[in-house]
Amino acid sequence: MTTINHIREGQAPPLVARRVRSSRAPYALIFPAALLVAVFLVYPVAKVVHSSFRQENVLKPFDDGFIGLANYSAILRDDLFWSSLAFSAKWVGTEVGLQLVFGLCLGLIVNEAFRGRGLARALLFSPWAVAGILTTTIWILIYNPTTGITRYLADMGIGSYGTSLLSSSSGAFWAAVLAEMWKGIPFFAIMILADLQSVPGELYEAAKVDGAGRIRRFWSITLPHIKRALLIATLLRGIWEFNNVDLLLTLTGGGPANATTTLPLYVAQTALETKEFGYGSALTMVAFLILFIVCVLYLKLTKMGDDE
């Protein structure tokens, strides 16, 4: 009655009522965002977890049903799972290591003052702006045995006509590594160059006065300053390369004879080609757990964030 009387009289509501409304306001404001997260993040993850314990195949709907841990036990006996996991480790280690080395070198080069530096930076970073499918198309044309680089090498007497770099296991691996490096090196170069801009020039001047050479200045000044950028870029690029599917799927298709099949690519092939969504969901959960454990170990070993 007191509140009604206040409203009827055109007075401000009591203090208790204003506090109740103000305490509910934050929840009302974040509710739309929380709803979107639940719809687009929580539900898909929950669906994958649920499907990993079921037999789900759209081509055999009458066999669908709960099968417990059968998918996970089948993974342990799956030779293609182990070979794809081993190739994923080889792929990520090779790609991230080479991209880190070349990206660091290019970042240091374009950080120096020289004529045409702006153009050099634009050309260096341009592959990063190219879409993945276009990257694959470019390299398919380069590796084409009829019109690609092997034909021109054969014209110069190097190799033979009709040689396909993608026909052998080692050839397909290094061909895919080179194509992915072309797109991935600019990422490291951008991250490193951005951090190099924050290194005080006075430190280099003082080091020169003390007689320090280029290598000494790099190890004592440059490397400690860009250490954080290197660690973050390595982690992000490692996750990216582990989950890389588009380039390998379109360039090699995982072949020849599954020689370039990574674990995420195996998941995609299982779900999209064989329609085994239950088994593909179990593979997805295993891949997620492996990537999560590796990331935690990386953060622990590098002690990233401990100095904050």
Short mmCIF file of C-alpha atoms in Angstrom, two decimals:
data_model
loop_
_atom_site.label_atom_id
_atom_site.label_comp_id
_atom_site.label_asym_id
_atom_site.label_seq_id
_atom_site.Cartn_x
_atom_site.Cartn_y
_atom_site.Cartn_z
CA MET A 1 0.00 0.00 0.00
CA THR A 2 2.90 2.29 0.75
CA THR A 3 4.38 1.78 -2.74
CA ILE A 4 1.01 2.27 -4.44
CA ASN A 5 0.44 5.38 -2.47
CA HIS A 6 3.86 6.69 -3.53
CA ILE A 7 3.14 5.98 -7.20
CA ARG A 8 -0.31 7.53 -7.00
CA GLU A 9 1.16 10.56 -5.39
CA GLY A 10 3.86 10.80 -8.11
CA GLN A 11 6.65 10.34 -5.62
CA ALA A 12 9.84 8.28 -6.05
CA PRO A 13 9.48 4.54 -5.14
CA PRO A 14 10.88 3.37 -1.83
CA LEU A 15 14.60 2.70 -1.43
CA VAL A 16 14.11 -1.09 -1.17
CA ALA A 17 12.28 -1.27 -4.50
CA ARG A 18 14.98 0.77 -6.27
CA ARG A 19 17.68 -1.53 -4.88
CA VAL A 20 15.86 -4.64 -6.11
CA ARG A 21 15.52 -3.20 -9.63
CA SER A 22 19.15 -2.06 -9.72
CA SER A 23 20.41 -5.50 -8.57
CA ARG A 24 18.49 -7.20 -11.41
CA ALA A 25 19.65 -4.78 -14.08
CA PRO A 26 23.12 -6.39 -14.69
CA TYR A 27 21.54 -9.82 -15.20
CA ALA A 28 19.04 -8.39 -17.65
CA LEU A 29 21.83 -6.70 -19.62
CA ILE A 30 24.01 -9.82 -19.96
CA PHE A 31 21.09 -12.16 -20.64
CA PRO A 32 21.15 -11.68 -24.48
CA ALA A 33 24.90 -12.39 -24.62
CA ALA A 34 24.54 -15.40 -22.30
CA LEU A 35 21.71 -16.72 -24.48
CA LEU A 36 23.83 -16.42 -27.64
CA VAL A 37 26.76 -18.22 -25.95
CA ALA A 38 24.45 -21.00 -24.83
CA VAL A 39 22.98 -21.41 -28.32
CA PHE A 40 26.15 -21.17 -30.40
CA LEU A 41 28.80 -22.57 -28.01
CA VAL A 42 27.40 -24.64 -25.17
CA TYR A 43 24.79 -26.54 -27.22
CA PRO A 44 27.18 -27.64 -30.02
CA VAL A 45 29.77 -28.82 -27.47
CA ALA A 46 27.11 -30.66 -25.48
CA LYS A 47 25.81 -32.22 -28.70
CA VAL A 48 29.30 -33.51 -29.63
CA VAL A 49 29.79 -34.98 -26.15
CA HIS A 50 26.37 -36.66 -26.33
CA SER A 51 26.97 -38.02 -29.84
CA SER A 52 30.37 -39.46 -28.86
CA PHE A 53 28.56 -42.03 -26.69
CA ARG A 54 26.13 -43.01 -29.43
CA GLN A 55 26.05 -44.89 -32.72
CA GLU A 56 24.96 -42.21 -35.19
CA ASN A 57 25.04 -42.71 -38.93
CA VAL A 58 22.55 -40.99 -41.22
CA LEU A 59 22.95 -43.84 -43.71
CA LYS A 60 22.00 -46.42 -41.03
CA PRO A 61 19.40 -44.64 -38.86
CA PHE A 62 17.91 -47.88 -37.51
CA ASP A 63 21.21 -48.77 -35.82
CA ASP A 64 21.44 -45.44 -33.96
CA GLY A 65 21.50 -45.59 -30.18
CA PHE A 66 23.50 -45.31 -26.97
CA ILE A 67 26.65 -47.49 -27.02
CA GLY A 68 28.58 -46.15 -24.03
CA LEU A 69 32.37 -46.08 -24.45
CA ALA A 70 32.40 -48.29 -27.55
CA ASN A 71 33.50 -45.43 -29.82
CA TYR A 72 36.40 -44.57 -27.52
CA SER A 73 37.56 -48.19 -27.25
CA ALA A 74 37.38 -48.45 -31.05
CA ILE A 75 39.67 -45.41 -31.32
CA LEU A 76 42.38 -47.21 -29.34
CA ARG A 77 42.29 -50.04 -31.93
CA ASP A 78 42.15 -47.69 -34.93
CA ASP A 79 45.50 -47.70 -36.78
CA LEU A 80 44.50 -44.66 -38.84
CA PHE A 81 43.90 -42.71 -35.63
CA TRP A 82 47.43 -43.37 -34.40
CA SER A 83 49.03 -42.67 -37.79
CA SER A 84 47.05 -39.42 -38.17
CA LEU A 85 48.02 -38.40 -34.63
CA ALA A 86 51.71 -39.04 -35.37
CA PHE A 87 51.47 -37.09 -38.63
CA SER A 88 49.73 -34.21 -36.79
CA ALA A 89 52.70 -33.96 -34.40
CA LYS A 90 55.14 -34.03 -37.34
CA TRP A 91 53.06 -31.46 -39.26
CA VAL A 92 52.71 -29.02 -36.35
CA GLY A 93 56.35 -29.32 -35.28
CA THR A 94 57.70 -28.79 -38.80
CA GLU A 95 55.33 -25.98 -39.71
CA VAL A 96 55.62 -23.98 -36.49
CA GLY A 97 59.39 -24.42 -36.30
CA LEU A 98 60.06 -23.29 -39.88
CA GLN A 99 57.52 -20.46 -39.74
CA LEU A 100 59.07 -19.22 -36.49
CA VAL A 101 62.61 -19.15 -37.90
CA PHE A 102 61.71 -17.51 -41.23
CA GLY A 103 59.17 -15.17 -39.64
CA LEU A 104 61.77 -13.99 -37.13
CA CYS A 105 64.32 -13.36 -39.88
CA LEU A 106 61.85 -11.44 -42.04
CA GLY A 107 60.55 -9.46 -39.06
CA LEU A 108 64.09 -8.35 -38.21
CA ILE A 109 64.79 -7.42 -41.84
CA VAL A 110 61.69 -5.26 -42.38
CA ASN A 111 62.31 -3.60 -39.01
CA GLU A 112 65.51 -2.07 -40.41
CA ALA A 113 65.44 1.29 -42.20
CA PHE A 114 65.97 0.97 -45.97
CA ARG A 115 64.54 2.38 -49.19
CA GLY A 116 61.29 0.69 -50.17
CA ARG A 117 60.61 -0.67 -46.69
CA GLY A 118 56.89 0.10 -46.93
CA LEU A 119 56.56 -1.85 -50.17
CA ALA A 120 58.59 -4.72 -48.73
CA ARG A 121 56.30 -4.90 -45.70
CA ALA A 122 53.18 -4.85 -47.89
CA LEU A 123 54.51 -7.68 -50.07
CA LEU A 124 55.60 -9.68 -47.02
CA PHE A 125 52.23 -9.46 -45.31
CA SER A 126 50.06 -9.90 -48.41
CA PRO A 127 49.89 -13.77 -48.31
CA TRP A 128 48.19 -13.51 -44.92
CA ALA A 129 45.26 -11.70 -46.58
CA VAL A 130 44.70 -14.44 -49.17
CA ALA A 131 41.82 -16.83 -48.48
CA GLY A 132 42.73 -20.44 -47.73
CA ILE A 133 40.98 -21.88 -50.79
CA LEU A 134 42.77 -19.37 -53.04
CA THR A 135 46.09 -20.33 -51.45
CA THR A 136 45.44 -23.96 -52.29
CA THR A 137 44.42 -23.09 -55.85
CA ILE A 138 47.64 -21.12 -56.38
CA TRP A 139 49.81 -23.99 -55.16
CA ILE A 140 47.87 -26.63 -57.10
CA LEU A 141 48.71 -24.68 -60.26
CA ILE A 142 52.36 -24.40 -59.17
CA TYR A 143 52.56 -28.16 -58.53
CA ASN A 144 50.71 -29.10 -61.71
CA PRO A 145 53.00 -31.54 -63.60
CA THR A 146 51.93 -30.14 -66.99
CA THR A 147 51.98 -26.39 -66.43
CA GLY A 148 53.70 -26.01 -63.06
CA ILE A 149 57.23 -25.64 -61.77
CA THR A 150 58.29 -29.23 -62.52
CA ARG A 151 57.61 -28.66 -66.24
CA TYR A 152 59.94 -25.60 -66.26
CA LEU A 153 62.58 -27.51 -64.30
CA ALA A 154 62.34 -30.31 -66.88
CA ASP A 155 62.85 -27.70 -69.64
CA MET A 156 66.13 -26.79 -67.93
CA GLY A 157 67.17 -30.43 -67.73
CA ILE A 158 66.32 -30.83 -64.04
CA GLY A 159 64.07 -33.85 -63.47
CA SER A 160 61.70 -35.36 -66.00
CA TYR A 161 58.45 -34.25 -67.62
CA GLY A 162 55.20 -35.27 -65.90
CA THR A 163 56.70 -35.40 -62.42
CA SER A 164 54.03 -34.82 -59.77
CA LEU A 165 55.23 -33.59 -56.39
CA LEU A 166 51.98 -34.78 -54.79
CA SER A 167 52.26 -38.41 -55.91
CA SER A 168 54.74 -39.55 -53.24
CA SER A 169 54.46 -39.38 -49.45
CA SER A 170 57.58 -37.26 -48.86
CA GLY A 171 56.86 -35.08 -51.90
CA ALA A 172 53.28 -34.41 -50.81
CA PHE A 173 54.41 -33.62 -47.27
CA TRP A 174 57.03 -31.04 -48.26
CA ALA A 175 54.78 -29.59 -50.96
CA ALA A 176 52.07 -29.01 -48.33
CA VAL A 177 54.64 -27.64 -45.86
CA LEU A 178 55.88 -25.10 -48.41
CA ALA A 179 52.35 -23.99 -49.31
CA GLU A 180 51.36 -23.53 -45.67
CA MET A 181 54.63 -21.72 -44.87
CA TRP A 182 53.87 -19.19 -47.62
CA LYS A 183 50.71 -18.23 -45.75
CA GLY A 184 51.93 -18.74 -42.17
CA ILE A 185 55.27 -16.89 -42.14
CA PRO A 186 53.62 -13.43 -42.38
CA PHE A 187 51.74 -14.17 -39.15
CA PHE A 188 54.99 -14.58 -37.21
CA ALA A 189 56.57 -11.61 -39.01
CA ILE A 190 53.63 -9.33 -38.11
CA MET A 191 53.64 -10.35 -34.45
CA ILE A 192 57.43 -9.98 -34.14
CA LEU A 193 57.57 -6.68 -36.04
CA ALA A 194 54.84 -5.20 -33.83
CA ASP A 195 56.86 -6.09 -30.72
CA LEU A 196 60.13 -4.88 -32.23
CA GLN A 197 58.61 -1.40 -32.56
CA SER A 198 58.47 -1.16 -28.76
CA VAL A 199 62.19 -1.83 -28.15
CA PRO A 200 63.80 1.49 -27.04
CA GLY A 201 66.43 2.67 -29.52
CA GLU A 202 68.55 4.00 -26.65
CA LEU A 203 69.37 0.44 -25.62
CA TYR A 204 70.92 -0.31 -29.02
CA GLU A 205 72.85 2.98 -28.97
CA ALA A 206 74.22 2.21 -25.51
CA ALA A 207 75.15 -1.32 -26.58
CA LYS A 208 76.99 0.03 -29.64
CA VAL A 209 78.95 2.42 -27.41
CA ASP A 210 79.94 -0.57 -25.26
CA GLY A 211 81.17 -2.37 -28.36
CA ALA A 212 78.39 -4.96 -28.66
CA GLY A 213 78.01 -6.47 -32.14
CA ARG A 214 74.79 -7.41 -33.95
CA ILE A 215 74.63 -10.91 -32.50
CA ARG A 216 75.29 -9.67 -28.97
CA ARG A 217 72.63 -6.97 -29.32
CA PHE A 218 70.14 -9.55 -30.63
CA TRP A 219 70.67 -11.99 -27.74
CA SER A 220 70.86 -9.35 -24.97
CA ILE A 221 68.28 -6.78 -26.13
CA THR A 222 66.06 -7.94 -28.98
CA LEU A 223 65.31 -11.51 -27.94
CA PRO A 224 64.31 -10.71 -24.31
CA HIS A 225 61.98 -7.96 -25.55
CA ILE A 226 60.19 -10.10 -28.14
CA LYS A 227 60.13 -13.28 -26.02
CA ARG A 228 56.47 -12.82 -25.08
CA ALA A 229 55.43 -12.24 -28.70
CA LEU A 230 57.34 -15.36 -29.78
CA LEU A 231 55.69 -17.52 -27.13
CA ILE A 232 52.18 -16.26 -27.89
CA ALA A 233 52.63 -16.52 -31.66
CA THR A 234 54.04 -20.05 -31.33
CA LEU A 235 51.08 -21.16 -29.21
CA LEU A 236 48.47 -19.62 -31.49
CA ARG A 237 50.13 -20.93 -34.64
CA GLY A 238 50.50 -24.39 -33.10
CA ILE A 239 46.77 -24.54 -32.36
CA TRP A 240 46.03 -23.20 -35.84
CA GLU A 241 48.21 -25.77 -37.59
CA PHE A 242 46.85 -28.65 -35.49
CA ASN A 243 43.33 -27.75 -36.57
CA ASN A 244 44.34 -27.07 -40.17
CA VAL A 245 42.01 -28.94 -42.50
CA ASP A 246 41.31 -26.79 -45.56
CA LEU A 247 44.76 -26.78 -47.17
CA LEU A 248 45.50 -30.49 -46.72
CA LEU A 249 41.96 -31.49 -47.72
CA THR A 250 42.03 -29.49 -50.94
CA LEU A 251 45.73 -29.95 -51.82
CA THR A 252 46.38 -33.63 -51.04
CA GLY A 253 43.03 -34.95 -49.75
CA GLY A 254 45.05 -36.64 -46.99
CA GLY A 255 46.90 -38.78 -49.52
CA PRO A 256 48.66 -40.48 -50.99
CA ALA A 257 47.50 -43.53 -48.98
CA ASN A 258 46.58 -41.34 -45.94
CA ALA A 259 50.22 -40.19 -45.68
CA THR A 260 49.19 -36.55 -45.11
CA THR A 261 46.09 -37.16 -42.99
CA THR A 262 46.09 -35.17 -39.77
CA LEU A 263 43.77 -36.02 -36.89
CA PRO A 264 41.31 -33.13 -37.60
CA LEU A 265 41.31 -34.13 -41.29
CA TYR A 266 40.54 -37.72 -40.26
CA VAL A 267 37.64 -36.39 -38.16
CA ALA A 268 36.30 -34.42 -41.12
CA GLN A 269 36.57 -37.40 -43.46
CA THR A 270 34.88 -39.70 -40.93
CA ALA A 271 31.95 -37.34 -40.40
CA LEU A 272 31.50 -36.04 -43.94
CA GLU A 273 32.40 -39.03 -46.13
CA THR A 274 31.40 -42.08 -44.09
CA LYS A 275 28.65 -40.23 -42.15
CA GLU A 276 29.83 -41.83 -38.88
CA PHE A 277 28.89 -38.85 -36.72
CA GLY A 278 29.09 -40.79 -33.45
CA TYR A 279 32.63 -42.03 -34.09
CA GLY A 280 33.61 -38.64 -35.51
CA SER A 281 32.34 -36.96 -32.33
CA ALA A 282 34.45 -39.31 -30.19
CA LEU A 283 37.50 -38.49 -32.34
CA THR A 284 36.72 -34.80 -31.88
CA MET A 285 36.64 -35.16 -28.10
CA VAL A 286 39.97 -37.04 -28.10
CA ALA A 287 41.56 -34.40 -30.36
CA PHE A 288 40.28 -31.64 -28.08
CA LEU A 289 41.67 -33.32 -24.95
CA ILE A 290 45.07 -33.86 -26.60
CA LEU A 291 45.26 -30.22 -27.73
CA PHE A 292 44.12 -28.99 -24.30
CA ILE A 293 46.77 -31.04 -22.46
CA VAL A 294 49.53 -29.90 -24.85
CA CYS A 295 48.53 -26.24 -24.41
CA VAL A 296 48.52 -26.55 -20.62
CA LEU A 297 51.98 -28.18 -20.67
CA TYR A 298 53.26 -25.46 -23.02
CA LEU A 299 52.00 -22.70 -20.72
CA LYS A 300 53.48 -24.51 -17.72
CA LEU A 301 56.90 -25.08 -19.30
CA THR A 302 57.22 -21.58 -20.75
CA LYS A 303 55.83 -20.01 -17.53
CA MET A 304 53.81 -17.62 -19.69
CA GLY A 305 51.97 -15.11 -17.50
CA ASP A 306 53.89 -15.87 -14.31
CA ASP A 307 55.70 -12.52 -14.49
CA GLU A 308 52.44 -10.54 -14.53
#
